[in-house]
Coordinates of C-alpha atoms (C1' of nucleotides) in Angstrom, one line a residue:
Chain A
M440 CA -7.3 -7.0 -11.3
T441 CA -8.1 -7.3 -7.6
A442 CA -10.7 -10.0 -7.7
S443 CA -12.8 -8.8 -4.8
Q444 CA -15.4 -11.5 -4.5
E445 CA -15.3 -15.2 -5.1
Q446 CA -13.5 -15.1 -8.4
K447 CA -11.1 -17.8 -9.4
L448 CA -7.6 -16.9 -8.4
G449 CA -4.8 -17.8 -10.8
A450 CA -1.2 -18.4 -9.9
A451 CA -0.3 -14.9 -10.9
D452 CA -3.0 -13.5 -8.6
I453 CA -1.9 -15.5 -5.7
A454 CA 1.7 -14.5 -6.2
A455 CA 0.6 -10.8 -6.3
L456 CA -1.4 -11.2 -3.1
V457 CA 1.5 -12.8 -1.2
R458 CA 3.9 -10.3 -2.6
R459 CA 1.7 -7.6 -1.3
E460 CA 1.5 -9.2 2.2
I461 CA 5.2 -9.0 2.3
S462 CA 5.6 -5.4 1.2
K463 CA 2.8 -4.5 3.6
G464 CA 4.7 -6.0 6.5
N465 CA 2.1 -8.6 7.5
L466 CA 4.7 -11.2 6.5
Q467 CA 8.1 -10.1 7.8
L468 CA 11.6 -11.3 7.2
H469 CA 12.2 -14.9 8.3
D470 CA 8.5 -15.5 8.8
R471 CA 7.3 -18.9 7.6
L472 CA 4.2 -18.7 5.5
P473 CA 1.4 -21.2 5.9
P474 CA 1.9 -24.6 4.3
E475 CA 1.0 -24.9 0.7
R476 CA -2.0 -27.0 1.5
V477 CA -3.4 -24.4 3.8
L478 CA -2.7 -21.5 1.4
A479 CA -4.5 -23.5 -1.2
E480 CA -7.6 -23.7 1.0
T481 CA -7.6 -20.1 2.1
Y482 CA -7.2 -18.8 -1.4
G483 CA -9.6 -21.3 -2.8
A484 CA -7.2 -22.7 -5.2
A485 CA -5.6 -26.1 -5.9
R486 CA -2.2 -26.8 -4.3
G487 CA -0.6 -26.9 -7.7
T488 CA -1.6 -23.4 -8.4
V489 CA -0.3 -22.1 -5.1
R490 CA 2.9 -24.0 -5.8
K491 CA 3.3 -22.2 -9.1
A492 CA 2.8 -18.9 -7.4
L493 CA 5.4 -19.7 -4.7
T494 CA 7.9 -21.0 -7.2
R495 CA 7.6 -17.7 -9.0
L496 CA 8.0 -15.7 -5.9
E497 CA 11.1 -17.7 -5.1
E498 CA 12.5 -16.8 -8.5
E499 CA 11.7 -13.2 -7.8
G500 CA 13.6 -13.4 -4.6
F501 CA 10.8 -12.8 -2.2
V502 CA 10.7 -16.2 -0.5
E503 CA 12.8 -19.3 -0.1
I504 CA 11.3 -22.7 -0.3
R505 CA 12.8 -25.4 1.8
A506 CA 11.6 -29.0 1.2
G507 CA 10.1 -30.6 4.2
S508 CA 10.4 -27.4 6.2
G509 CA 8.3 -24.6 4.7
T510 CA 8.4 -21.4 2.7
Y511 CA 10.2 -18.5 4.3
V512 CA 10.2 -14.7 3.6
V513 CA 13.5 -13.5 2.4
H514 CA 13.0 -9.8 1.6
Q515 CA 13.3 -6.6 3.3
P516 CA 10.6 -4.4 1.9
D517 CA 12.9 -1.4 1.2
G518 CA 12.4 0.0 4.6
S519 CA 15.5 2.1 3.9
T520 CA 14.6 5.2 5.8
A521 CA 17.6 6.7 4.2
N522 CA 16.4 6.4 0.7
A523 CA 13.1 8.2 0.9
I524 CA 14.7 10.9 2.9
E525 CA 18.1 11.3 1.1
N526 CA 16.4 11.7 -2.2
A527 CA 13.8 14.2 -1.1
T528 CA 14.0 17.4 -3.0
P529 CA 13.9 20.8 -1.4
L530 CA 10.5 21.4 -2.8
E531 CA 9.1 18.1 -1.4
L532 CA 10.5 19.1 1.9
M533 CA 8.8 22.5 1.8
D534 CA 5.5 20.9 1.0
T535 CA 5.9 18.5 3.9
R536 CA 6.7 21.3 6.3
F537 CA 3.7 23.2 5.0
A538 CA 1.6 20.2 5.9
L539 CA 3.1 19.6 9.3
E540 CA 4.3 22.8 11.0
P541 CA 1.2 25.0 11.0
H542 CA -0.8 22.2 12.7
I543 CA 2.1 21.6 15.0
C544 CA 1.7 25.2 16.2
R545 CA -1.9 24.5 17.0
L546 CA -0.9 21.5 19.1
A547 CA 1.9 23.5 20.7
V548 CA -0.8 26.0 21.8
L549 CA -2.8 23.1 23.4
H550 CA 0.0 21.2 25.1
G551 CA 2.9 23.6 25.5
R552 CA 4.1 24.6 29.0
H553 CA 6.0 27.5 30.4
N554 CA 9.4 26.0 30.2
D555 CA 8.8 25.0 26.5
F556 CA 8.2 28.7 25.8
D557 CA 11.2 29.7 27.8
R558 CA 13.3 27.4 25.6
M559 CA 11.9 29.0 22.4
E560 CA 12.4 32.4 23.8
A561 CA 16.1 31.6 24.5
L562 CA 16.5 30.3 20.9
C563 CA 14.9 33.5 19.5
T564 CA 17.4 35.6 21.3
R565 CA 20.2 33.4 20.1
M566 CA 19.0 33.7 16.5
E567 CA 18.8 37.5 16.9
E568 CA 22.5 37.5 17.8
C569 CA 23.3 35.6 14.7
V570 CA 22.3 38.1 12.1
D571 CA 25.7 37.9 10.5
D572 CA 26.3 34.2 11.2
P573 CA 24.2 32.1 8.8
V574 CA 25.6 28.8 10.1
G575 CA 24.9 29.6 13.8
F576 CA 21.5 31.0 12.8
S577 CA 20.7 27.8 10.8
E578 CA 21.5 25.6 13.8
A579 CA 19.4 27.7 16.2
D580 CA 16.6 27.8 13.6
T581 CA 16.4 24.0 13.4
E582 CA 16.4 23.8 17.1
F583 CA 13.6 26.4 17.4
H584 CA 11.3 24.4 15.1
R585 CA 12.3 21.3 17.0
A586 CA 11.4 23.0 20.3
I587 CA 8.0 23.8 19.0
V588 CA 7.3 20.2 18.1
D589 CA 8.7 19.0 21.4
S590 CA 6.2 21.1 23.2
T591 CA 3.4 19.1 21.6
R592 CA 4.5 16.1 23.6
N593 CA 3.6 14.0 20.5
G594 CA 6.3 11.4 20.1
L595 CA 5.2 10.5 16.6
L596 CA 5.4 14.1 15.4
I597 CA 8.7 14.7 17.1
W598 CA 10.1 11.6 15.4
I599 CA 8.9 12.8 12.0
I600 CA 10.3 16.3 12.4
D601 CA 13.5 14.7 13.5
Q602 CA 13.7 12.6 10.4
I603 CA 13.0 15.6 8.3
G604 CA 15.8 17.5 10.1
N605 CA 18.2 14.9 8.6
V606 CA 17.2 16.2 5.2
R607 CA 17.8 19.7 6.1
S608 CA 21.4 18.9 7.1
A609 CA 22.1 17.1 3.8
D610 CA 25.2 18.6 2.2
D611 CA 24.4 20.4 -1.0
W612 CA 21.1 21.3 0.4
T613 CA 22.5 23.3 3.3
R614 CA 24.9 25.0 0.9
M615 CA 21.9 26.1 -1.1
R616 CA 20.2 27.3 2.0
H617 CA 23.1 29.4 3.1
L618 CA 23.1 31.3 -0.1
T619 CA 19.6 32.6 0.7
L620 CA 20.6 33.6 4.2
D621 CA 21.7 37.2 3.9
A622 CA 21.3 39.5 6.9
Q623 CA 18.1 40.9 5.6
T624 CA 16.4 37.5 5.3
I625 CA 17.6 36.5 8.8
R626 CA 16.0 39.7 10.2
T627 CA 12.7 38.8 8.5
Y628 CA 12.8 35.3 9.9
N629 CA 13.5 36.6 13.4
V630 CA 10.5 38.8 13.3
Q631 CA 8.3 35.9 12.2
H632 CA 9.8 33.6 14.9
R633 CA 8.8 36.1 17.5
Q634 CA 5.3 36.3 16.1
I635 CA 5.0 32.6 16.2
L636 CA 6.2 32.4 19.8
N637 CA 3.8 35.1 20.9
A638 CA 0.9 33.5 19.2
I639 CA 1.6 30.2 20.9
R640 CA 2.2 31.9 24.3
T641 CA -1.1 33.8 24.2
R642 CA -2.8 30.5 23.2
E643 CA -4.2 31.5 19.9
P644 CA -4.0 28.4 17.8
E645 CA -5.2 29.7 14.4
R646 CA -3.0 32.8 14.6
A647 CA 0.0 30.6 15.4
A648 CA -0.8 28.4 12.5
N649 CA -1.2 31.3 10.1
V650 CA 2.0 33.0 11.2
M651 CA 3.8 29.8 10.7
K652 CA 2.3 29.5 7.2
E653 CA 3.6 33.0 6.4
H654 CA 7.0 32.1 7.7
L655 CA 7.2 29.0 5.5
E656 CA 5.9 31.0 2.5
T657 CA 8.8 33.4 3.1
A658 CA 11.2 30.5 3.3
R659 CA 9.9 29.0 0.1
L660 CA 10.2 32.3 -1.7
S661 CA 13.9 32.8 -0.8
L662 CA 14.4 29.2 -1.8
T663 CA 12.9 29.5 -5.3
R664 CA 14.7 32.8 -5.7
A665 CA 18.0 31.1 -4.8
S666 CA 17.4 28.2 -7.2
E667 CA 16.8 30.6 -10.1
T668 CA 20.3 32.0 -9.6
Chain B
M1108 CA -2.9 -12.0 9.9
T1109 CA 0.2 -14.0 10.5
A1110 CA -0.4 -17.6 10.4
S1111 CA -0.5 -17.6 14.2
Q1112 CA -4.0 -18.5 14.9
E1113 CA -4.8 -21.8 16.6
Q1114 CA -2.2 -23.6 14.5
K1115 CA 0.7 -25.5 15.9
L1116 CA 3.7 -23.3 16.3
G1117 CA 6.9 -24.4 14.7
A1118 CA 10.4 -23.3 15.6
A1119 CA 10.4 -20.6 13.0
D1120 CA 7.1 -19.2 14.4
I1121 CA 8.4 -19.2 17.9
A1122 CA 11.6 -17.5 16.9
A1123 CA 9.5 -14.8 15.1
L1124 CA 7.3 -14.3 18.2
V1125 CA 10.3 -13.8 20.5
R1126 CA 12.1 -11.7 18.0
R1127 CA 9.1 -9.4 17.9
E1128 CA 8.8 -9.3 21.7
I1129 CA 12.4 -8.0 21.8
S1130 CA 11.9 -5.4 19.0
K1131 CA 8.8 -4.3 20.7
G1132 CA 10.5 -3.7 24.0
N1133 CA 8.5 -6.2 26.0
L1134 CA 11.8 -8.0 26.5
Q1135 CA 14.5 -5.6 27.1
L1136 CA 18.3 -5.7 27.1
H1137 CA 19.7 -8.2 29.7
D1138 CA 16.3 -9.5 30.6
R1139 CA 16.2 -13.2 31.1
L1140 CA 13.5 -15.0 29.3
P1141 CA 11.6 -17.9 30.8
P1142 CA 13.2 -21.3 31.0
E1143 CA 12.9 -23.5 27.9
R1144 CA 10.5 -25.8 29.6
V1145 CA 8.2 -23.0 30.5
L1146 CA 8.3 -21.5 27.0
A1147 CA 7.6 -24.9 25.6
E1148 CA 4.4 -25.0 27.6
T1149 CA 3.3 -21.5 27.0
Y1150 CA 3.8 -21.9 23.3
G1151 CA 2.3 -25.3 23.3
A1152 CA 5.4 -26.9 21.7
A1153 CA 8.0 -29.4 22.7
R1154 CA 11.1 -28.3 24.4
G1155 CA 13.2 -29.3 21.4
T1156 CA 11.3 -27.0 19.2
V1157 CA 11.7 -24.1 21.6
R1158 CA 15.3 -25.0 21.7
K1159 CA 15.7 -24.7 18.0
A1160 CA 14.1 -21.4 18.0
L1161 CA 16.4 -20.0 20.7
T1162 CA 19.5 -21.4 19.0
R1163 CA 18.5 -19.6 15.9
L1164 CA 17.9 -16.4 17.7
E1165 CA 21.3 -16.7 19.3
E1166 CA 22.9 -17.1 15.9
E1167 CA 21.1 -14.0 14.8
G1168 CA 22.5 -12.1 17.8
F1169 CA 19.2 -11.5 19.6
V1170 CA 19.9 -13.6 22.7
E1171 CA 22.7 -15.3 24.5
I1172 CA 22.2 -18.8 25.9
R1173 CA 24.1 -19.6 29.1
A1174 CA 24.0 -23.2 30.2
G1175 CA 22.6 -23.7 33.7
S1176 CA 21.7 -20.0 33.9
G1177 CA 19.2 -19.1 31.3
T1178 CA 18.7 -17.2 28.1
Y1179 CA 19.3 -13.5 28.0
V1180 CA 18.4 -10.7 25.6
V1181 CA 21.4 -9.1 23.9
H1182 CA 20.0 -6.7 21.4
Q1183 CA 19.1 -3.0 21.3
P1184 CA 16.2 -2.6 18.9
D1185 CA 17.1 0.1 16.5
G1186 CA 15.5 2.7 18.7
S1187 CA 14.8 5.5 16.3
T1188 CA 12.4 4.1 13.7
A1189 CA 10.6 1.2 15.4
N1190 CA 10.2 2.6 18.8
A1191 CA 8.7 6.0 18.0
I1192 CA 6.2 4.2 15.7
E1193 CA 5.4 1.2 17.7
N1194 CA 4.8 3.2 20.8
A1195 CA 2.6 5.8 19.2
T1196 CA -0.8 6.1 20.8
P1197 CA -4.0 6.3 18.8
L1198 CA -4.4 9.9 19.8
E1199 CA -0.9 10.9 18.7
L1200 CA -1.6 9.2 15.5
M1201 CA -4.8 11.2 15.0
D1202 CA -3.1 14.5 15.7
T1203 CA -0.5 13.5 13.1
R1204 CA -3.0 12.7 10.5
F1205 CA -4.8 16.0 11.3
A1206 CA -1.6 17.7 10.5
L1207 CA -0.8 15.8 7.3
E1208 CA -3.8 14.7 5.4
P1209 CA -5.7 17.9 4.9
H1210 CA -2.7 19.5 3.3
I1211 CA -2.0 16.4 1.3
C1212 CA -5.5 16.9 -0.2
R1213 CA -4.5 20.3 -1.3
L1214 CA -1.4 18.9 -2.9
A1215 CA -3.4 16.1 -4.5
V1216 CA -5.5 18.8 -6.2
L1217 CA -2.3 20.4 -7.5
H1218 CA -0.5 17.3 -8.7
G1219 CA -3.1 14.6 -9.1
R1220 CA -3.8 13.0 -12.6
H1221 CA -6.8 11.2 -14.0
N1222 CA -5.6 7.7 -13.3
D1223 CA -4.9 8.7 -9.7
F1224 CA -8.5 9.6 -9.4
D1225 CA -9.6 6.4 -11.1
R1226 CA -7.7 4.4 -8.5
M1227 CA -9.5 6.4 -5.8
E1228 CA -12.8 5.9 -7.4
A1229 CA -12.2 2.1 -7.6
L1230 CA -11.3 2.1 -3.9
C1231 CA -14.5 4.0 -3.1
T1232 CA -16.6 1.5 -4.7
R1233 CA -14.7 -1.3 -3.1
M1234 CA -15.3 0.3 0.3
E1235 CA -19.0 0.7 -0.4
E1236 CA -19.2 -3.1 -1.0
C1237 CA -17.7 -3.6 2.4
V1238 CA -20.4 -2.2 4.6
D1239 CA -20.6 -5.4 6.5
D1240 CA -17.0 -6.4 6.3
P1241 CA -14.9 -4.2 8.7
V1242 CA -11.7 -5.9 7.9
G1243 CA -12.0 -5.6 4.1
F1244 CA -13.2 -2.0 4.6
S1245 CA -10.2 -1.2 6.8
E1246 CA -7.8 -2.4 4.2
A1247 CA -9.4 -0.5 1.4
D1248 CA -9.5 2.6 3.6
T1249 CA -5.8 2.5 4.2
E1250 CA -5.2 2.1 0.5
F1251 CA -7.5 5.0 -0.3
H1252 CA -5.6 7.4 1.9
R1253 CA -2.5 5.9 0.5
A1254 CA -3.8 6.6 -3.1
I1255 CA -4.3 10.3 -2.2
V1256 CA -0.8 10.8 -1.0
D1257 CA 0.6 8.9 -4.0
S1258 CA -1.1 11.4 -6.2
T1259 CA 0.9 14.2 -4.7
R1260 CA 4.1 12.7 -6.3
N1261 CA 5.9 13.7 -3.1
G1262 CA 8.2 10.9 -2.1
L1263 CA 8.8 12.3 1.4
L1264 CA 5.1 12.5 2.2
I1265 CA 4.4 9.1 0.7
W1266 CA 7.1 7.7 2.9
I1267 CA 5.7 9.3 6.0
I1268 CA 2.2 8.1 5.4
D1269 CA 3.6 4.7 4.8
Q1270 CA 5.4 4.7 8.1
I1271 CA 2.2 5.8 9.8
G1272 CA 0.4 2.9 8.0
N1273 CA 2.5 0.6 10.0
V1274 CA 1.1 2.0 13.2
R1275 CA -2.4 1.5 12.0
S1276 CA -1.7 -2.2 11.4
A1277 CA -0.3 -2.7 14.9
D1278 CA -2.1 -5.5 16.7
D1279 CA -4.1 -4.2 19.6
W1280 CA -4.6 -1.0 17.7
T1281 CA -6.5 -2.6 14.9
R1282 CA -8.6 -4.6 17.3
M1283 CA -9.7 -1.3 18.9
R1284 CA -10.4 0.1 15.5
H1285 CA -12.6 -2.7 14.4
L1286 CA -14.8 -2.2 17.4
T1287 CA -15.7 1.2 16.2
L1288 CA -16.6 0.0 12.7
D1289 CA -20.3 -0.8 12.7
A1290 CA -22.2 -0.6 9.4
Q1291 CA -23.5 2.9 10.2
T1292 CA -20.0 4.3 10.7
I1293 CA -18.8 2.8 7.6
R1294 CA -21.6 4.4 5.6
T1295 CA -20.7 7.8 7.0
Y1296 CA -17.0 7.2 6.1
N1297 CA -18.0 6.3 2.6
V1298 CA -20.0 9.5 2.1
Q1299 CA -17.0 11.5 3.2
H1300 CA -14.6 9.6 1.0
R1301 CA -16.8 10.4 -2.0
Q1302 CA -16.8 14.1 -1.0
I1303 CA -13.1 14.1 -0.7
L1304 CA -12.6 12.5 -4.1
N1305 CA -15.0 14.9 -5.7
A1306 CA -13.4 18.0 -4.2
I1307 CA -10.0 16.8 -5.5
R1308 CA -11.4 16.0 -8.9
T1309 CA -13.0 19.4 -9.3
R1310 CA -9.7 20.9 -8.2
E1311 CA -11.0 22.7 -5.1
P1312 CA -8.0 22.6 -2.7
E1313 CA -9.6 24.3 0.3
R1314 CA -12.8 22.3 0.1
A1315 CA -10.8 19.1 -0.2
A1316 CA -8.8 20.0 2.8
N1317 CA -11.9 20.9 4.8
V1318 CA -13.8 17.7 3.9
M1319 CA -10.7 15.7 5.0
K1320 CA -10.7 17.6 8.3
E1321 CA -14.4 16.6 8.8
H1322 CA -13.6 13.1 8.0
L1323 CA -10.8 12.9 10.5
E1324 CA -13.0 14.6 13.1
T1325 CA -15.5 11.9 12.6
A1326 CA -12.9 9.2 12.9
R1327 CA -11.5 10.8 16.1
L1328 CA -15.0 10.9 17.6
S1329 CA -15.7 7.2 17.0
L1330 CA -12.2 6.5 18.4
T1331 CA -12.7 8.4 21.7
R1332 CA -16.2 6.9 22.0
A1333 CA -14.7 3.4 21.6
S1334 CA -12.0 4.0 24.2
E1335 CA -14.5 5.1 26.8
T1336 CA -16.1 1.7 26.6
Chain C
dG988 C1' -8.6 -30.9 -32.9
dC989 C1' -5.0 -28.4 -29.9
dT990 C1' -2.9 -26.0 -26.1
dC991 C1' -2.8 -23.8 -21.6
dC992 C1' -4.2 -23.8 -17.1
dA993 C1' -6.3 -25.3 -13.0
dT994 C1' -7.9 -29.2 -10.3
dA995 C1' -7.7 -33.4 -7.6
dA996 C1' -5.6 -37.3 -5.7
dA997 C1' -2.0 -40.1 -4.6
dC998 C1' 2.6 -41.1 -3.2
dC999 C1' 7.7 -39.9 -2.2
dA1000 C1' 11.5 -37.7 0.3
dA1001 C1' 13.1 -34.2 3.3
dT1002 C1' 12.6 -32.1 7.4
dA1003 C1' 10.4 -31.0 11.8
dT1004 C1' 8.2 -32.2 16.1
dT1005 C1' 7.3 -34.9 19.9
dA1006 C1' 8.2 -37.4 24.1
dT1007 C1' 11.4 -39.1 27.1
dA1008 C1' 15.5 -39.8 29.4
dC1009 C1' 19.8 -38.5 31.2
dC1010 C1' 24.0 -35.3 31.7
dA1011 C1' 26.4 -31.0 33.1
dA1012 C1' 26.7 -26.2 34.5
dA1013 C1' 25.1 -22.7 37.3
dA1014 C1' 22.4 -20.9 41.1
dA1015 C1' 20.1 -21.4 45.4
dA1016 C1' 19.4 -23.4 49.8
dT1017 C1' 21.2 -25.8 53.7
Chain D
dA136 C1' 31.3 -26.5 52.0
dT137 C1' 27.6 -29.5 50.6
dT138 C1' 23.3 -30.6 48.9
dT139 C1' 19.4 -29.5 46.3
dT140 C1' 17.2 -27.2 42.7
dT141 C1' 17.0 -25.1 38.4
dT142 C1' 18.7 -24.4 33.9
dG143 C1' 20.6 -25.5 29.6
dG144 C1' 22.9 -29.6 26.5
dT145 C1' 22.5 -33.9 24.2
dA146 C1' 20.6 -38.1 22.4
dT147 C1' 17.1 -41.0 20.3
dA148 C1' 13.2 -43.3 18.1
dA149 C1' 8.5 -42.7 16.8
dT150 C1' 5.4 -39.7 14.5
dA151 C1' 3.8 -35.7 12.0
dT152 C1' 4.3 -32.1 8.8
dT153 C1' 5.9 -30.2 4.5
dG154 C1' 7.6 -29.5 0.0
dG155 C1' 8.4 -32.4 -4.6
dT156 C1' 6.5 -35.1 -8.1
dT157 C1' 3.5 -37.6 -11.0
dT158 C1' -0.8 -38.7 -13.1
dA159 C1' -5.4 -38.3 -14.7
dT160 C1' -9.2 -35.0 -15.4
dG161 C1' -11.9 -31.1 -17.1
dG162 C1' -12.7 -26.5 -18.9
dA163 C1' -11.6 -22.1 -21.6
dG164 C1' -9.8 -20.2 -25.6
dC165 C1' -7.8 -20.7 -30.1

DNA sequence: GCTCCATAAACCAATATTATACCAAAAAAT
DNA sequence: ATTTTTTGGTATAATATTGGTTTATGGAGC
């Protein structure tokens, strides 16, 4: 398969390698790949072989070969953010949150500042006023988790949570969610939110992470309960 | 490894370079780029070639060429995705991996199948053959972590790790990384990779997660050590 | 034997690049 | 205002690069 050492590379192998470079992003859209004669040398193959590989890639729609000019990349490696996110199932989402949010709490303990905590505090009170308003609660809830990740000052994490937030607001998905949001559940969530905030405020990373885990566990339970209905 | 070493740069190459400077933010909206004659010299090409590149970029809507005045940037790089990722610092990246990968190991224990493990196994051996080849090791390493997340069958997580992989392959960032990859470090990594694989194979979620944490801790250490240089 | 595939070399045709010169629009200096 | 400088716009002929094609050769597997 992957000929690691100095094996002979066939046309198919070379095609695979180049195809991979493209999906990997090393070769981007509109890039011109090296001349056939150069490729031949770097892959240790004859020009004819490289040529076969490229012709095949052209048929597959990865590249475009222009005589006298060169071979160019014509393929967006399905960067469609939308797709991976739109198609995410509620369970996939829960697993992802399980991975991210407890550790985010630890980081919030490390990097959070007073005004971050004030913002969370405000959101807690707002949620407590929404015991009978699932929609309002849901908005505040999203913002609360967003506030936590904001306090980490980690742009990458913030961006990821942001993207995930787009899933949470997907249509049928929110509908499902609201089913699970009776007053009792909201009250439980509120208690947990307070616990999370306190743990972060008192700078206890592990406790913060654990409380977040419990919180997510609760959320997962009401989810699976709802989907059994 | 774009074909941009000491080769002669063609119009397409120059267009690609400028396009990237724009997406990256080094050239911002309404900035004027250097005169064609200067660009020609800096890129080591004739003016006509630079000209072709710029004309093409104008057609693509990246720049606007005004006779007698100059060439100006007219393009907002799709802020959301590219920016958060391109601008991520190594430390932000480490924190993010700390959040994700241990839990991903747990999920791999739950959902992984035999052929997943076989793939990881193959990558382990490949890495062990790369003790003196940092570049080859680095590739295999990325693919190993990718294999783990693949085995979770969680499209959302796979997508996230994929995005993060793009950071890892950013230019100056890889350069920094290779500095830290002496043979000794690679050997340490290899041991840890084996431990991770074994823990997943024997279906021990917590042990898998913990070994992954250790692994990341090691990586973070060699990173901070490198940046103090 | 045969076929399939890869190699190597040579040559052709399409395109790109270079180097140079000069023009026209805009900006800057006077 | 006018001149000067800078900048893009255009043209051209020589040269270099690149894909396209053909041919002859050799090896691996059937």
